[in-house]
Tab-separated table of C-alpha atoms in Angstrom:
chain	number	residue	atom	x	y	z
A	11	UNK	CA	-0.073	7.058	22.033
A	12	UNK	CA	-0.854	5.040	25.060
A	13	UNK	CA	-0.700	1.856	24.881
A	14	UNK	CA	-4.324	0.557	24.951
A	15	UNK	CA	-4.583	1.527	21.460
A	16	UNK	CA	-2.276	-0.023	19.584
A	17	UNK	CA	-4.547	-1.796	16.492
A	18	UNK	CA	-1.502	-3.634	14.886
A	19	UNK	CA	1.224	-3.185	17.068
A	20	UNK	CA	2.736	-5.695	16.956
A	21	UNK	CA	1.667	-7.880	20.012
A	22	UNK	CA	2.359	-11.202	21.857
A	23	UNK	CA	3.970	-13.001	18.436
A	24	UNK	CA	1.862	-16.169	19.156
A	25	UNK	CA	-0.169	-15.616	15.705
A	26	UNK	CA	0.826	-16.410	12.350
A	27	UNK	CA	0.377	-14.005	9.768
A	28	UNK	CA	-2.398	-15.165	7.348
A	29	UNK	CA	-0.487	-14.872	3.775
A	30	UNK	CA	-1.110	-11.727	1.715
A	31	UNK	CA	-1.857	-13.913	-1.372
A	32	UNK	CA	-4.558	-15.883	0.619
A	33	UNK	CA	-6.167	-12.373	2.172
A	34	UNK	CA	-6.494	-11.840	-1.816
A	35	UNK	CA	-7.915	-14.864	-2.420
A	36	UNK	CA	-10.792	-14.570	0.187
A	37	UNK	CA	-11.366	-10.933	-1.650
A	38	UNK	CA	-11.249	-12.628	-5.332
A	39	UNK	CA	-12.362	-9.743	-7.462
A	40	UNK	CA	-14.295	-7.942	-4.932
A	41	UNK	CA	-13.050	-4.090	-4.992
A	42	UNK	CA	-13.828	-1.371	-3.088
A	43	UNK	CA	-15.539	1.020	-5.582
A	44	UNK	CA	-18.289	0.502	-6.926
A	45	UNK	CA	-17.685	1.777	-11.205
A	46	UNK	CA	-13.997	0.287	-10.954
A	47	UNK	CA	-11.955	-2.221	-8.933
A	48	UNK	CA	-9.794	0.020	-6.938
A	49	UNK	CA	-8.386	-1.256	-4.082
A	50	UNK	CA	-7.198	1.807	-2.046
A	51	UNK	CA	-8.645	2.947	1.526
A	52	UNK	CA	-9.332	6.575	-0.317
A	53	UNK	CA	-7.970	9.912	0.098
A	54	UNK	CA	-11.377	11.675	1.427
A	55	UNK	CA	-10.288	15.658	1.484
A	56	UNK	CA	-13.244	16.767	-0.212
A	57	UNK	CA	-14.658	13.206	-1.651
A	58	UNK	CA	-17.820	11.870	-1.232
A	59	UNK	CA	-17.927	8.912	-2.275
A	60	UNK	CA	-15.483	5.990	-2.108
A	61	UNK	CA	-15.078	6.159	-5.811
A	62	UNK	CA	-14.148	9.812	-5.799
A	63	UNK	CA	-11.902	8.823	-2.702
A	64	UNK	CA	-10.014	6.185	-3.848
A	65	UNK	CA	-9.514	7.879	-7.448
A	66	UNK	CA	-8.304	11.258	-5.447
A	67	UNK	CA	-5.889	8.716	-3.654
A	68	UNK	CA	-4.162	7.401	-7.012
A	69	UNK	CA	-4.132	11.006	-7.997
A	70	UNK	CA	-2.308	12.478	-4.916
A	71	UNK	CA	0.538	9.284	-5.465
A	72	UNK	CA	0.850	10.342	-8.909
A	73	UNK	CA	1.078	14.112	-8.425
A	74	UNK	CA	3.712	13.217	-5.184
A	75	UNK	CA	5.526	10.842	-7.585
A	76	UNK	CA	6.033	13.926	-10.254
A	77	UNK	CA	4.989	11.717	-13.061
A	78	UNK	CA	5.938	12.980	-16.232
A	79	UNK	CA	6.050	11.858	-20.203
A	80	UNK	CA	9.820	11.087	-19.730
A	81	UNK	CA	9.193	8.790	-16.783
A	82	UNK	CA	9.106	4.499	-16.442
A	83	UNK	CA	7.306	3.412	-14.077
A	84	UNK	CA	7.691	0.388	-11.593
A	85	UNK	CA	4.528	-0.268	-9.424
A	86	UNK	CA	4.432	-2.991	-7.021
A	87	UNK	CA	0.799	-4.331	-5.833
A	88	UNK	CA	-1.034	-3.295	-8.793
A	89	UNK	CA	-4.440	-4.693	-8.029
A	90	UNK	CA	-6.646	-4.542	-10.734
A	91	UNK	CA	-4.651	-1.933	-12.534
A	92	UNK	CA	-7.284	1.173	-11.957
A	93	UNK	CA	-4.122	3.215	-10.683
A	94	UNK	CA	-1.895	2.472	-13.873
A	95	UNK	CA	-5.021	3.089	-15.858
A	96	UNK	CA	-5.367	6.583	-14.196
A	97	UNK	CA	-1.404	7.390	-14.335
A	98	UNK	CA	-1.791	6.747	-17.853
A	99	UNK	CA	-4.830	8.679	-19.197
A	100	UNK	CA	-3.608	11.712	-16.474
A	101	UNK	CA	0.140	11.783	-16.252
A	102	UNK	CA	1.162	9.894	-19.644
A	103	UNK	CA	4.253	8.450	-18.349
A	104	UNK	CA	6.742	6.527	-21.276
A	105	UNK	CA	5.721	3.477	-19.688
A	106	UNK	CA	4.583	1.162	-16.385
A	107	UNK	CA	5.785	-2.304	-15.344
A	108	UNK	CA	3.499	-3.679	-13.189
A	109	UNK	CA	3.878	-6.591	-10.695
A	110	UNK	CA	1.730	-8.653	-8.227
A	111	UNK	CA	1.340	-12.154	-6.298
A	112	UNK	CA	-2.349	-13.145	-6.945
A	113	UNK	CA	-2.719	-14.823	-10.201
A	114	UNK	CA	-6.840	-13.680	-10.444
A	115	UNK	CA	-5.649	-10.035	-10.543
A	116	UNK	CA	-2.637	-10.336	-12.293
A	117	UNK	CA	-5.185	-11.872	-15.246
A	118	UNK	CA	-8.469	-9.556	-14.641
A	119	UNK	CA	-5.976	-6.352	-15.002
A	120	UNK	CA	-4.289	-7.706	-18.312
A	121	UNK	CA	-7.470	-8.050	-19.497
A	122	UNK	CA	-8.488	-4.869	-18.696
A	123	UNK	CA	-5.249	-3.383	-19.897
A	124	UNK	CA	-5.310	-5.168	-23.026
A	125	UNK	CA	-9.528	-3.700	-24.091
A	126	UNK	CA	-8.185	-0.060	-23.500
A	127	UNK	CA	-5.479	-1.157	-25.900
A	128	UNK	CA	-2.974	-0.179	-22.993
A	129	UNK	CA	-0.689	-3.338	-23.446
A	130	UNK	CA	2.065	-1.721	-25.106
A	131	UNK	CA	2.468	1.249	-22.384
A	132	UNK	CA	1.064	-0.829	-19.215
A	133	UNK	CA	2.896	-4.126	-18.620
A	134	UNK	CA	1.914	-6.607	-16.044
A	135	UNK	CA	3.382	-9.087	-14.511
A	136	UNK	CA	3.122	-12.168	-11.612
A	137	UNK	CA	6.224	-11.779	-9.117
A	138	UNK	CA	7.267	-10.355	-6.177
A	139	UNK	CA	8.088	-6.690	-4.973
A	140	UNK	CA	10.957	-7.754	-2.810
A	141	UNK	CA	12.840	-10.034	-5.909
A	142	UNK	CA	11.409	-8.378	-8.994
A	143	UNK	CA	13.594	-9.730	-11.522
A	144	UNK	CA	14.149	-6.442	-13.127
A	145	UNK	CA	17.841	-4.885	-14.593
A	146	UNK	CA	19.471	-2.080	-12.108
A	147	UNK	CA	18.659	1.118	-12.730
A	148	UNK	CA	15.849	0.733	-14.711
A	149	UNK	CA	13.109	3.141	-14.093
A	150	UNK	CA	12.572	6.442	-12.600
A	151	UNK	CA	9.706	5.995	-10.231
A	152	UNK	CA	8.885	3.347	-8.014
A	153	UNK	CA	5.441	3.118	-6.093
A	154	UNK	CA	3.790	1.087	-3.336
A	155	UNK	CA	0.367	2.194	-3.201
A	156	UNK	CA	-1.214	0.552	0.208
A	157	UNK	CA	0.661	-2.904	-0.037
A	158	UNK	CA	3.885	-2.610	1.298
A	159	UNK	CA	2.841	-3.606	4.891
A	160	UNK	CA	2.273	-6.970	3.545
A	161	UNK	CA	5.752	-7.508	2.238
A	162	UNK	CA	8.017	-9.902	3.155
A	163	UNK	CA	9.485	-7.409	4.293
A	164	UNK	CA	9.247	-3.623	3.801
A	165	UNK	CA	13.246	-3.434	4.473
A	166	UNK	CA	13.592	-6.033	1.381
A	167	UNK	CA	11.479	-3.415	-0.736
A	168	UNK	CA	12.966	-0.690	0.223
A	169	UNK	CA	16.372	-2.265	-0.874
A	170	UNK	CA	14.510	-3.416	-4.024
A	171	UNK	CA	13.330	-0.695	-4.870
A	172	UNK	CA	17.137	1.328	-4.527
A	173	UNK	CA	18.166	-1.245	-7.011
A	174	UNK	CA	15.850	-0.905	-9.884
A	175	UNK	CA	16.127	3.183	-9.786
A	176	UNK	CA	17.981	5.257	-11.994
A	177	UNK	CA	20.449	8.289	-9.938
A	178	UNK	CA	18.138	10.528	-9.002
A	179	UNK	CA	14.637	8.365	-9.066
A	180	UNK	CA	11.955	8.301	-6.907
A	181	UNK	CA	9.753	5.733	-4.252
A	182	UNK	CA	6.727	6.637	-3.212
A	183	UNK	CA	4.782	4.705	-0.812
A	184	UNK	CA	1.307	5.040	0.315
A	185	UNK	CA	1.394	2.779	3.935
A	186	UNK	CA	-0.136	1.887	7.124
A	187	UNK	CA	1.483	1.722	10.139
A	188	UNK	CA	0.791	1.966	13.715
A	189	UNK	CA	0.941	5.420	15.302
A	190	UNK	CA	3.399	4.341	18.098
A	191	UNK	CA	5.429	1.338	19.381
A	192	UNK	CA	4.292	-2.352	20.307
A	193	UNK	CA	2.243	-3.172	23.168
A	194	UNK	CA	4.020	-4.760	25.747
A	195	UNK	CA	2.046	-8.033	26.204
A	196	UNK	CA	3.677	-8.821	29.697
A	197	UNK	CA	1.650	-5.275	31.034
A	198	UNK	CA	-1.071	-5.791	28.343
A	199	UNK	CA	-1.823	-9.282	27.352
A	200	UNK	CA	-5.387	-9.365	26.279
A	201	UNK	CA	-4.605	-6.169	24.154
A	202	UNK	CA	-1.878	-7.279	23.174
A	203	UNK	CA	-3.140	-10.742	21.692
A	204	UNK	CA	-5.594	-8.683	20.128
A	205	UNK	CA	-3.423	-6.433	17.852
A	206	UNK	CA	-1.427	-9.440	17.155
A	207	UNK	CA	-4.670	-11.089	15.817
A	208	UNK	CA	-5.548	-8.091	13.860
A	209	UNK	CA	-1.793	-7.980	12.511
A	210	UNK	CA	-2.120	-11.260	11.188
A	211	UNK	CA	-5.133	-11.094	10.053
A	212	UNK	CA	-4.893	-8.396	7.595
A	213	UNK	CA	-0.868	-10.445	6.438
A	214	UNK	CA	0.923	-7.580	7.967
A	215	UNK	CA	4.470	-9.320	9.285
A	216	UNK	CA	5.490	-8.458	12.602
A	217	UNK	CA	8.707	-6.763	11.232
A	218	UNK	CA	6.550	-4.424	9.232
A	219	UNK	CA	5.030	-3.204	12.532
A	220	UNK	CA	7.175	0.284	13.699
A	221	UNK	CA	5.906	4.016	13.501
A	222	UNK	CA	6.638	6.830	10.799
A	223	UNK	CA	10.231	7.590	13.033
A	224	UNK	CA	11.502	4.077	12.524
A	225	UNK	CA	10.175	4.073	9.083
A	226	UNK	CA	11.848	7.110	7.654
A	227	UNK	CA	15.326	5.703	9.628
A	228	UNK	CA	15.072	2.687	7.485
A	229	UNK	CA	14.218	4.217	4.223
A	230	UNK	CA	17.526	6.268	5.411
A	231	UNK	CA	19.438	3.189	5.852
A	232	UNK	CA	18.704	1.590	2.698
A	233	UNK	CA	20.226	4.540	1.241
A	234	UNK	CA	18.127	7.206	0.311
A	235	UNK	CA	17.746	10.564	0.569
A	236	UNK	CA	15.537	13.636	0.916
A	237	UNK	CA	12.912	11.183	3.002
A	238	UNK	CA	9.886	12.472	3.783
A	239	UNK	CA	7.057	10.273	5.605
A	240	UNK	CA	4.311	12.360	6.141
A	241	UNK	CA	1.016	11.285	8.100
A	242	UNK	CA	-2.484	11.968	6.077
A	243	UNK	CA	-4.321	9.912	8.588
A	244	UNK	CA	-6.638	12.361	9.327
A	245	UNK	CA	-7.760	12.553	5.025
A	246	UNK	CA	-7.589	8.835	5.455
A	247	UNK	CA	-9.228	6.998	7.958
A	248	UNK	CA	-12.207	8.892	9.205
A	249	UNK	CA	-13.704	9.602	5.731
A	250	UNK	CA	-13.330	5.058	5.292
A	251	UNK	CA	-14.548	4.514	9.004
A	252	UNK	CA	-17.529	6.259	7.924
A	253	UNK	CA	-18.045	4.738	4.348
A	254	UNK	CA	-18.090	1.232	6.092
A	255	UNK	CA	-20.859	2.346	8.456
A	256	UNK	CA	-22.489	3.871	6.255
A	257	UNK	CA	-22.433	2.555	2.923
A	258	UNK	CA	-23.699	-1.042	2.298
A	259	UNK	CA	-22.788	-1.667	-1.163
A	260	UNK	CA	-19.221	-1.273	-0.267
A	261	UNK	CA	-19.623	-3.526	2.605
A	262	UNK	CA	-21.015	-6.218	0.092
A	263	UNK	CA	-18.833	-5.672	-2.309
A	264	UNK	CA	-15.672	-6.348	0.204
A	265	UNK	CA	-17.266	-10.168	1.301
A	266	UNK	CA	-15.801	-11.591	3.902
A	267	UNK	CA	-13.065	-8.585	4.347
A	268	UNK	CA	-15.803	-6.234	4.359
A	269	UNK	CA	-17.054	-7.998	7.607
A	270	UNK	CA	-13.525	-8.224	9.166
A	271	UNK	CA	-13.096	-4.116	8.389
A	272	UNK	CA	-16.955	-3.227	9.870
A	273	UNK	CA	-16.029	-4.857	12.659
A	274	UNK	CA	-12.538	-3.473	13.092
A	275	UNK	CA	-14.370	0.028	12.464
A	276	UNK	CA	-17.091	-0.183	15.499
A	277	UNK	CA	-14.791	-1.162	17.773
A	278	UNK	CA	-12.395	1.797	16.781
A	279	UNK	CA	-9.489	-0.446	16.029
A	280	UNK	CA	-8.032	2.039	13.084
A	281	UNK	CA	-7.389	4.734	16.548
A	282	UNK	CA	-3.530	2.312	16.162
A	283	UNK	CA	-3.438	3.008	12.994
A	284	UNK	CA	-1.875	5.349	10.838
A	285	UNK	CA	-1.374	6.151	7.314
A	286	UNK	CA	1.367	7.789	5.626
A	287	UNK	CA	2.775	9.217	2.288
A	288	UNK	CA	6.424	8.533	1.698
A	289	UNK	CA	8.843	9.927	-0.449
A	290	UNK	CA	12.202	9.453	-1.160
A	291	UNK	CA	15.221	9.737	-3.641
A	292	UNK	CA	17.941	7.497	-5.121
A	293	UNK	CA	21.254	9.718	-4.542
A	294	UNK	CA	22.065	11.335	-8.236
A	295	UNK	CA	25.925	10.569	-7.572
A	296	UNK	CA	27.255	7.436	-6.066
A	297	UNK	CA	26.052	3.413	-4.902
A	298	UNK	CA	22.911	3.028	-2.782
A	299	UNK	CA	24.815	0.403	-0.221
């Protein structure tokens, strides 16, 4: 990747990084699709809509996860539920704890949970993905789906998340990252301002900012094994680029984001981007250190 197209590599460190609660607070209960409240950029291989996209997205975690009736299930940056919902009705896992920061969502998905008459199989919670609260070892699945750039920090998670599987479990992340390293801002200033602007902007901390490489190492480090972190940028991004331009209801729906992301969007900023599917295991013998 050369280095004029680096959309949130890091950058010149002169910005702070707008809060991931607040970002959610400007969106309220604005979602993405337009019969649910997903909140997912869509998997578009074959999807036509951002509905279909960002349901075919929840599917492809789930089916990468291995859900199964035997499994629990700890998901981190739930939204609005749709993706516990889904794993539900389509996978049946035993059970799903669910946790998130904003307050508004945290309350619209119990809600929601509670109408299906879900509660006693989907349980959601306010707190944090990096000090969950939960016993050791106590589920077989962890997921991220498209919120662990905003986390204070990824490495915490990821450390987190070694903690609360059982020998053997899994973590699954859906992510965005950049596709190579940091701009340097002494060679590149403007650009490099820029990325840091669009970095904060959409609460991404500057220590989340390093490519799939760097990624995988720290998964690695944390102490798991059998990591893959596989790029499906190109199922990703394009189909969404195109959905902003072209569809208006999804622009309106978004508010204020939905601005930010149209403008991101004509000016090609995703080209930095990229988005990955992770996957890795807690060893089946021996401490994660």
């Amino acid at each position: 990747m050369s280095e004029s197209k680096g959309a949130f590599s890091g950058g010149a460190g002169l910005i702070p990084t707008l809060p991931a609660r607040w970002l959610y607070r400007i969106a309220s209960t604005h979602a993405f699709t337009e019969r649910g409240l997903y909140l997912n950029l869509g998997y578009w291989d074959g999807a036509r809509t951002i509905d279909e996209a960002c349901e075919a997205m929840v599917d492809l975690v789930g089916r990468t996860a291995g859900l199964t009736s035997a499994d629990e299930v700890v998901d981190v940056g739930f939204g609005f539920a749709d993706q516990d919902i889904h794993w539900i009705r389509h996978f049946s896992p035993r059970r799903i704890i669910g946790l998130n920061i904003t307050p508004k969502q945290v309350r619209v998905a119990r809600e929601r949970v509670r109408e299906l008459g879900l509660e006693e199989r989907i349980d959601l919670r306010e707190g944090s993905a990096t000090a969950t609260g939960l016993p050791d070892a106590c589920c077989d699945v962890v997921i991220a789906l498209e919120c662990a750039f905003h986390f204070e920090t990824r490495e915490r998670f990821f450390a987190e998340a070694a903690r609360l599987l059982r020998p053997g479990g899994r973590l699954v992340l859906a992510d965005s990252i950049p596709t190579g390293p940091a701009v340097d801002p002494w060679r590149h200033p403007l650009r490099a301002l820029l990325n840091d602007a669009v970095r904060a902007a959409l609460s991404v901390p500057r220590a989340n900012v390093y490519p799939r490489e760097v990624y995988a190492a720290k998964l690695a480090a944390a102490g798991f094994e059998a990591v893959r972190v596989n790029s499906i940028r190109d199922q990703v991004l394009p189909g969404w680029s195109r959905a902003l331009v072209d569809d208006p209801g999804l622009r309106r729906r978004l508010g204020p984001v939905g601005w930010l992301l149209r403008r991101m969007s004509k000016t090609s900023l995703h080209d930095g981007f990229d988005y990955v599917l992770a996957v890795a295991h807690r060893p089946t013998a021996g401490a994660v250190t």
